[in-house]
Amino acid sequence: NIHEAMELSDRVSLNLEVSTTSHMDEISATKNYESDILQRQRYIRDLTVKADLPAGQTTQLVVGAILESDKEIFRRIIYEYQEIGVKRAYYSAFNPQKGTAFEDKMPQPVWREHRLYQMDWLYRVYHFHPQEIDHAFNEFGYLENRDPKMVIARQMMELPIDPNIASYNQLIKVPGIGPRSAQRIMALRKKEPIAKRCTLASLGVVVKRASPFLKINGWRDTTLEMWPT
């Protein structure tokens, strides 16, 4: 059973496959979303209090088997992280198989899976708020084939920031700056001001991506269109 499996494993996975009860009804006539999936996930969550499960509970969603938007998937994943205590979510672009009820459906591009992983990373590792990530979705609730962090920055950042005075939360919003490079920037500027882009590059910043969003030593990159009109 599940309890015994948890005693022998470092992780347990129960796949959601889809994001809502109504979507589950579209792909399965026998599986109940609440009792067969969510209730069992809660059971695993409660068992992890007692069981030693280093990698915790994980889950997976199939992307695009039905007409659910990326935003619907994101909302479900937020619930999974916050309420179920899932440690990792995985995404798999739908690919129809012969001999199944969905064999005539269109396959989904792998880039959609990739963009969902990037969105997930922004929430789970960069600690973006869900309201901030909402800026990455288009009016129909889908991610486009562009880096969601870049899309969010273009919409949320009103002016370039100075890496010498910006907070960690401001730095982490800049494309090309990750948690480690943001921490390195904050550590270095206590010793000396950051006056050149090459200094940022030595700290791990992807300068080409970050430059339009930064003001360094009074200078800002004006050669790239940063914000849409």
mmCIF file of C-alpha atoms in Angstrom:
data_model
loop_
_atom_site.group_PDB
_atom_site.id
_atom_site.type_symbol
_atom_site.label_atom_id
_atom_site.label_comp_id
_atom_site.label_asym_id
_atom_site.label_seq_id
_atom_site.Cartn_x
_atom_site.Cartn_y
_atom_site.Cartn_z
ATOM 1 C CA ASN A 1 0.000 0.000 0.000
ATOM 2 C CA ILE A 2 0.970 3.677 -0.045
ATOM 3 C CA HIS A 3 2.271 3.654 3.522
ATOM 4 C CA GLU A 4 4.573 0.711 2.863
ATOM 5 C CA ALA A 5 5.771 2.262 -0.378
ATOM 6 C CA MET A 6 6.726 5.444 1.458
ATOM 7 C CA GLU A 7 8.844 3.453 3.893
ATOM 8 C CA LEU A 8 10.907 2.102 0.980
ATOM 9 C CA SER A 9 11.062 5.159 -1.265
ATOM 10 C CA ASP A 10 12.541 8.630 -1.224
ATOM 11 C CA ARG A 11 9.610 10.038 -3.201
ATOM 12 C CA VAL A 12 5.978 9.199 -3.971
ATOM 13 C CA SER A 13 4.165 10.451 -7.055
ATOM 14 C CA LEU A 14 0.457 10.547 -7.780
ATOM 15 C CA ASN A 15 -0.164 12.131 -11.158
ATOM 16 C CA LEU A 16 -2.895 14.732 -11.557
ATOM 17 C CA GLU A 17 -2.801 14.510 -15.373
ATOM 18 C CA VAL A 18 -5.329 17.387 -15.657
ATOM 19 C CA SER A 19 -6.107 20.497 -13.639
ATOM 20 C CA THR A 20 -9.810 20.228 -12.740
ATOM 21 C CA THR A 21 -12.636 17.806 -12.080
ATOM 22 C CA SER A 22 -14.422 18.745 -15.311
ATOM 23 C CA HIS A 23 -11.270 18.093 -17.329
ATOM 24 C CA MET A 24 -10.865 14.690 -15.683
ATOM 25 C CA ASP A 25 -14.424 13.843 -16.721
ATOM 26 C CA GLU A 26 -13.374 14.527 -20.321
ATOM 27 C CA ILE A 27 -10.528 12.015 -20.297
ATOM 28 C CA SER A 28 -11.860 9.322 -17.964
ATOM 29 C CA ALA A 29 -15.319 7.922 -17.316
ATOM 30 C CA THR A 30 -14.207 5.952 -14.257
ATOM 31 C CA LYS A 31 -11.723 8.088 -12.327
ATOM 32 C CA ASN A 32 -12.994 10.592 -9.762
ATOM 33 C CA TYR A 33 -10.712 13.624 -9.431
ATOM 34 C CA GLU A 34 -11.528 14.327 -5.788
ATOM 35 C CA SER A 35 -11.585 10.827 -4.295
ATOM 36 C CA ASP A 36 -9.106 9.055 -6.584
ATOM 37 C CA ILE A 37 -6.477 11.796 -6.754
ATOM 38 C CA LEU A 38 -6.819 14.752 -4.391
ATOM 39 C CA GLN A 39 -7.949 12.729 -1.391
ATOM 40 C CA ARG A 40 -5.068 10.297 -1.850
ATOM 41 C CA GLN A 41 -2.636 13.164 -2.228
ATOM 42 C CA ARG A 42 -3.816 14.558 1.107
ATOM 43 C CA TYR A 43 -3.321 11.107 2.629
ATOM 44 C CA ILE A 44 0.280 11.072 1.392
ATOM 45 C CA ARG A 45 0.767 14.630 2.663
ATOM 46 C CA ASP A 46 -0.366 13.613 6.142
ATOM 47 C CA LEU A 47 1.826 10.514 6.128
ATOM 48 C CA THR A 48 4.928 12.539 5.283
ATOM 49 C CA VAL A 49 4.747 14.016 8.771
ATOM 50 C CA LYS A 50 5.782 10.588 10.079
ATOM 51 C CA ALA A 51 7.582 9.034 7.119
ATOM 52 C CA ASP A 52 11.105 9.933 6.035
ATOM 53 C CA LEU A 53 10.541 10.944 2.431
ATOM 54 C CA PRO A 54 13.530 13.078 1.326
ATOM 55 C CA ALA A 55 12.180 14.036 -2.103
ATOM 56 C CA GLY A 56 8.613 14.302 -0.835
ATOM 57 C CA GLN A 57 5.507 14.011 -2.967
ATOM 58 C CA THR A 58 5.539 14.864 -6.667
ATOM 59 C CA THR A 59 2.962 15.005 -9.429
ATOM 60 C CA GLN A 60 2.636 15.376 -13.195
ATOM 61 C CA LEU A 61 0.229 17.012 -15.618
ATOM 62 C CA VAL A 62 -0.268 16.231 -19.277
ATOM 63 C CA VAL A 63 -0.273 19.515 -21.188
ATOM 64 C CA GLY A 64 -2.800 19.954 -23.949
ATOM 65 C CA ALA A 65 -4.726 16.690 -24.001
ATOM 66 C CA ILE A 66 -7.819 18.838 -23.624
ATOM 67 C CA LEU A 67 -8.461 22.547 -24.042
ATOM 68 C CA GLU A 68 -7.187 23.685 -20.663
ATOM 69 C CA SER A 69 -5.112 26.848 -20.532
ATOM 70 C CA ASP A 70 -1.660 27.225 -19.023
ATOM 71 C CA LYS A 71 -3.195 29.520 -16.420
ATOM 72 C CA GLU A 72 -5.581 26.758 -15.337
ATOM 73 C CA ILE A 73 -2.605 24.436 -14.970
ATOM 74 C CA PHE A 74 -0.714 27.093 -13.007
ATOM 75 C CA ARG A 75 -3.625 27.617 -10.595
ATOM 76 C CA ARG A 76 -3.768 23.900 -9.896
ATOM 77 C CA ILE A 77 -0.022 23.745 -9.316
ATOM 78 C CA ILE A 78 -0.194 26.638 -6.844
ATOM 79 C CA TYR A 79 -2.795 24.629 -4.935
ATOM 80 C CA GLU A 80 -0.563 21.567 -5.076
ATOM 81 C CA TYR A 81 2.429 23.424 -3.671
ATOM 82 C CA GLN A 82 0.539 25.359 -1.030
ATOM 83 C CA GLU A 83 -2.137 22.919 0.132
ATOM 84 C CA ILE A 84 -0.859 19.441 -0.761
ATOM 85 C CA GLY A 85 2.792 20.115 -0.008
ATOM 86 C CA VAL A 86 4.020 18.788 -3.355
ATOM 87 C CA LYS A 87 7.791 19.259 -3.751
ATOM 88 C CA ARG A 88 7.958 19.132 -7.544
ATOM 89 C CA ALA A 89 5.538 19.221 -10.441
ATOM 90 C CA TYR A 90 6.347 17.779 -13.857
ATOM 91 C CA TYR A 91 4.821 18.662 -17.204
ATOM 92 C CA SER A 92 4.480 16.461 -20.276
ATOM 93 C CA ALA A 93 3.341 17.824 -23.636
ATOM 94 C CA PHE A 94 0.482 15.732 -25.001
ATOM 95 C CA ASN A 95 1.371 13.329 -27.790
ATOM 96 C CA PRO A 96 -1.518 11.262 -29.233
ATOM 97 C CA GLN A 97 -1.146 7.495 -29.361
ATOM 98 C CA LYS A 98 -2.725 5.205 -31.940
ATOM 99 C CA GLY A 99 -5.479 2.970 -30.655
ATOM 100 C CA THR A 100 -6.615 5.442 -28.005
ATOM 101 C CA ALA A 101 -9.672 7.711 -27.855
ATOM 102 C CA PHE A 102 -7.376 10.711 -28.318
ATOM 103 C CA GLU A 103 -5.441 9.455 -31.341
ATOM 104 C CA ASP A 104 -6.925 12.143 -33.603
ATOM 105 C CA LYS A 105 -6.095 15.043 -31.292
ATOM 106 C CA MET A 106 -3.301 17.448 -32.161
ATOM 107 C CA PRO A 107 0.054 16.935 -30.419
ATOM 108 C CA GLN A 108 1.299 19.810 -28.325
ATOM 109 C CA PRO A 109 4.610 21.566 -29.007
ATOM 110 C CA VAL A 110 7.403 20.698 -26.602
ATOM 111 C CA TRP A 111 8.054 24.401 -26.069
ATOM 112 C CA ARG A 112 4.762 24.656 -24.169
ATOM 113 C CA GLU A 113 6.050 22.094 -21.683
ATOM 114 C CA HIS A 114 9.336 24.007 -21.466
ATOM 115 C CA ARG A 115 7.632 27.328 -20.760
ATOM 116 C CA LEU A 116 5.567 25.757 -17.984
ATOM 117 C CA TYR A 117 8.759 24.504 -16.375
ATOM 118 C CA GLN A 118 10.141 28.047 -16.514
ATOM 119 C CA MET A 119 6.952 29.386 -14.950
ATOM 120 C CA ASP A 120 7.207 26.719 -12.248
ATOM 121 C CA TRP A 121 10.822 27.700 -11.572
ATOM 122 C CA LEU A 122 9.837 31.349 -11.110
ATOM 123 C CA TYR A 123 7.333 30.352 -8.447
ATOM 124 C CA ARG A 124 9.195 27.567 -6.697
ATOM 125 C CA VAL A 125 12.805 28.802 -6.806
ATOM 126 C CA TYR A 126 12.630 32.552 -7.491
ATOM 127 C CA HIS A 127 9.584 32.940 -5.208
ATOM 128 C CA PHE A 128 7.605 35.153 -7.579
ATOM 129 C CA HIS A 129 4.086 35.816 -6.309
ATOM 130 C CA PRO A 130 1.264 34.217 -8.325
ATOM 131 C CA GLN A 131 -0.029 37.711 -9.153
ATOM 132 C CA GLU A 132 3.342 38.555 -10.690
ATOM 133 C CA ILE A 133 3.424 35.371 -12.747
ATOM 134 C CA ASP A 134 -0.069 36.168 -14.031
ATOM 135 C CA HIS A 135 1.583 38.819 -16.223
ATOM 136 C CA ALA A 136 3.208 36.031 -18.263
ATOM 137 C CA PHE A 137 -0.132 34.721 -19.563
ATOM 138 C CA ASN A 138 -1.849 36.237 -22.562
ATOM 139 C CA GLU A 139 -5.494 37.296 -22.606
ATOM 140 C CA PHE A 140 -6.567 33.706 -23.231
ATOM 141 C CA GLY A 141 -4.557 32.301 -20.327
ATOM 142 C CA TYR A 142 -1.715 30.799 -22.338
ATOM 143 C CA LEU A 143 2.037 31.240 -22.156
ATOM 144 C CA GLU A 144 3.602 32.289 -25.427
ATOM 145 C CA ASN A 145 6.850 30.849 -26.706
ATOM 146 C CA ARG A 146 8.910 33.461 -24.907
ATOM 147 C CA ASP A 147 10.778 33.449 -21.611
ATOM 148 C CA PRO A 148 8.040 34.195 -19.031
ATOM 149 C CA LYS A 149 10.497 36.089 -16.827
ATOM 150 C CA MET A 150 11.233 38.450 -19.708
ATOM 151 C CA VAL A 151 7.517 38.923 -20.381
ATOM 152 C CA ILE A 152 6.886 39.721 -16.703
ATOM 153 C CA ALA A 153 9.809 42.160 -16.510
ATOM 154 C CA ARG A 154 8.639 44.079 -19.570
ATOM 155 C CA GLN A 155 5.225 44.543 -18.000
ATOM 156 C CA MET A 156 6.171 45.166 -14.368
ATOM 157 C CA MET A 157 9.429 47.134 -14.416
ATOM 158 C CA GLU A 158 8.692 50.809 -14.967
ATOM 159 C CA LEU A 159 12.339 51.957 -15.034
ATOM 160 C CA PRO A 160 15.805 50.352 -15.067
ATOM 161 C CA ILE A 161 17.209 49.668 -11.602
ATOM 162 C CA ASP A 162 20.634 50.409 -10.155
ATOM 163 C CA PRO A 163 22.279 47.160 -8.971
ATOM 164 C CA ASN A 164 24.136 49.142 -6.305
ATOM 165 C CA ILE A 165 20.975 50.057 -4.412
ATOM 166 C CA ALA A 166 18.290 47.626 -5.602
ATOM 167 C CA SER A 167 16.844 45.147 -3.130
ATOM 168 C CA TYR A 168 17.224 41.425 -3.572
ATOM 169 C CA ASN A 169 13.568 41.223 -4.590
ATOM 170 C CA GLN A 170 14.154 43.841 -7.288
ATOM 171 C CA LEU A 171 17.321 42.177 -8.572
ATOM 172 C CA ILE A 172 15.719 38.748 -8.853
ATOM 173 C CA LYS A 173 13.045 40.194 -11.149
ATOM 174 C CA VAL A 174 15.652 41.160 -13.763
ATOM 175 C CA PRO A 175 16.094 38.668 -16.639
ATOM 176 C CA GLY A 176 19.612 37.270 -16.540
ATOM 177 C CA ILE A 177 19.914 37.573 -12.753
ATOM 178 C CA GLY A 178 19.289 34.467 -10.660
ATOM 179 C CA PRO A 179 19.306 33.910 -6.881
ATOM 180 C CA ARG A 180 23.051 33.299 -6.706
ATOM 181 C CA SER A 181 24.064 36.238 -8.865
ATOM 182 C CA ALA A 182 21.655 38.516 -6.928
ATOM 183 C CA GLN A 183 23.294 37.451 -3.671
ATOM 184 C CA ARG A 184 26.768 38.011 -5.160
ATOM 185 C CA ILE A 185 25.791 41.502 -6.294
ATOM 186 C CA MET A 186 24.606 42.398 -2.813
ATOM 187 C CA ALA A 187 27.781 40.981 -1.247
ATOM 188 C CA LEU A 188 30.164 42.781 -3.625
ATOM 189 C CA ARG A 189 28.531 46.187 -3.415
ATOM 190 C CA LYS A 190 29.207 46.243 0.336
ATOM 191 C CA LYS A 191 32.907 46.361 -0.557
ATOM 192 C CA GLU A 192 32.920 48.410 -3.769
ATOM 193 C CA PRO A 193 30.427 49.956 -6.175
ATOM 194 C CA ILE A 194 29.486 48.081 -9.321
ATOM 195 C CA ALA A 195 30.453 50.397 -12.174
ATOM 196 C CA LYS A 196 30.857 48.115 -15.194
ATOM 197 C CA ARG A 197 28.834 45.452 -16.937
ATOM 198 C CA CYS A 198 31.870 43.147 -16.991
ATOM 199 C CA THR A 199 31.742 43.133 -13.191
ATOM 200 C CA LEU A 200 28.193 41.823 -13.331
ATOM 201 C CA ALA A 201 29.257 39.181 -15.844
ATOM 202 C CA SER A 202 31.945 37.983 -13.423
ATOM 203 C CA LEU A 203 29.203 37.511 -10.825
ATOM 204 C CA GLY A 204 27.207 35.218 -13.100
ATOM 205 C CA VAL A 205 24.789 37.740 -14.582
ATOM 206 C CA VAL A 206 23.745 37.130 -18.199
ATOM 207 C CA VAL A 207 24.511 40.709 -19.161
ATOM 208 C CA LYS A 208 22.940 40.611 -22.624
ATOM 209 C CA ARG A 209 19.554 39.804 -21.082
ATOM 210 C CA ALA A 210 19.919 42.016 -18.025
ATOM 211 C CA SER A 211 21.315 45.218 -19.568
ATOM 212 C CA PRO A 212 18.036 46.793 -20.750
ATOM 213 C CA PHE A 213 16.693 46.557 -17.201
ATOM 214 C CA LEU A 214 19.723 48.013 -15.402
ATOM 215 C CA LYS A 215 21.244 51.434 -14.869
ATOM 216 C CA ILE A 216 24.956 51.122 -14.152
ATOM 217 C CA ASN A 217 27.054 54.101 -13.066
ATOM 218 C CA GLY A 218 24.376 56.405 -14.463
ATOM 219 C CA TRP A 219 24.390 54.630 -17.836
ATOM 220 C CA ARG A 220 21.492 52.653 -19.272
ATOM 221 C CA ASP A 221 21.160 50.609 -22.423
ATOM 222 C CA THR A 222 19.091 52.556 -24.923
ATOM 223 C CA THR A 223 19.782 50.376 -27.950
ATOM 224 C CA LEU A 224 17.188 47.738 -27.081
ATOM 225 C CA GLU A 225 13.466 48.291 -26.899
ATOM 226 C CA MET A 226 12.668 47.411 -23.328
ATOM 227 C CA TRP A 227 9.032 48.214 -22.843
ATOM 228 C CA PRO A 228 6.280 47.822 -25.437
ATOM 229 C CA THR A 229 4.450 51.005 -26.344
#
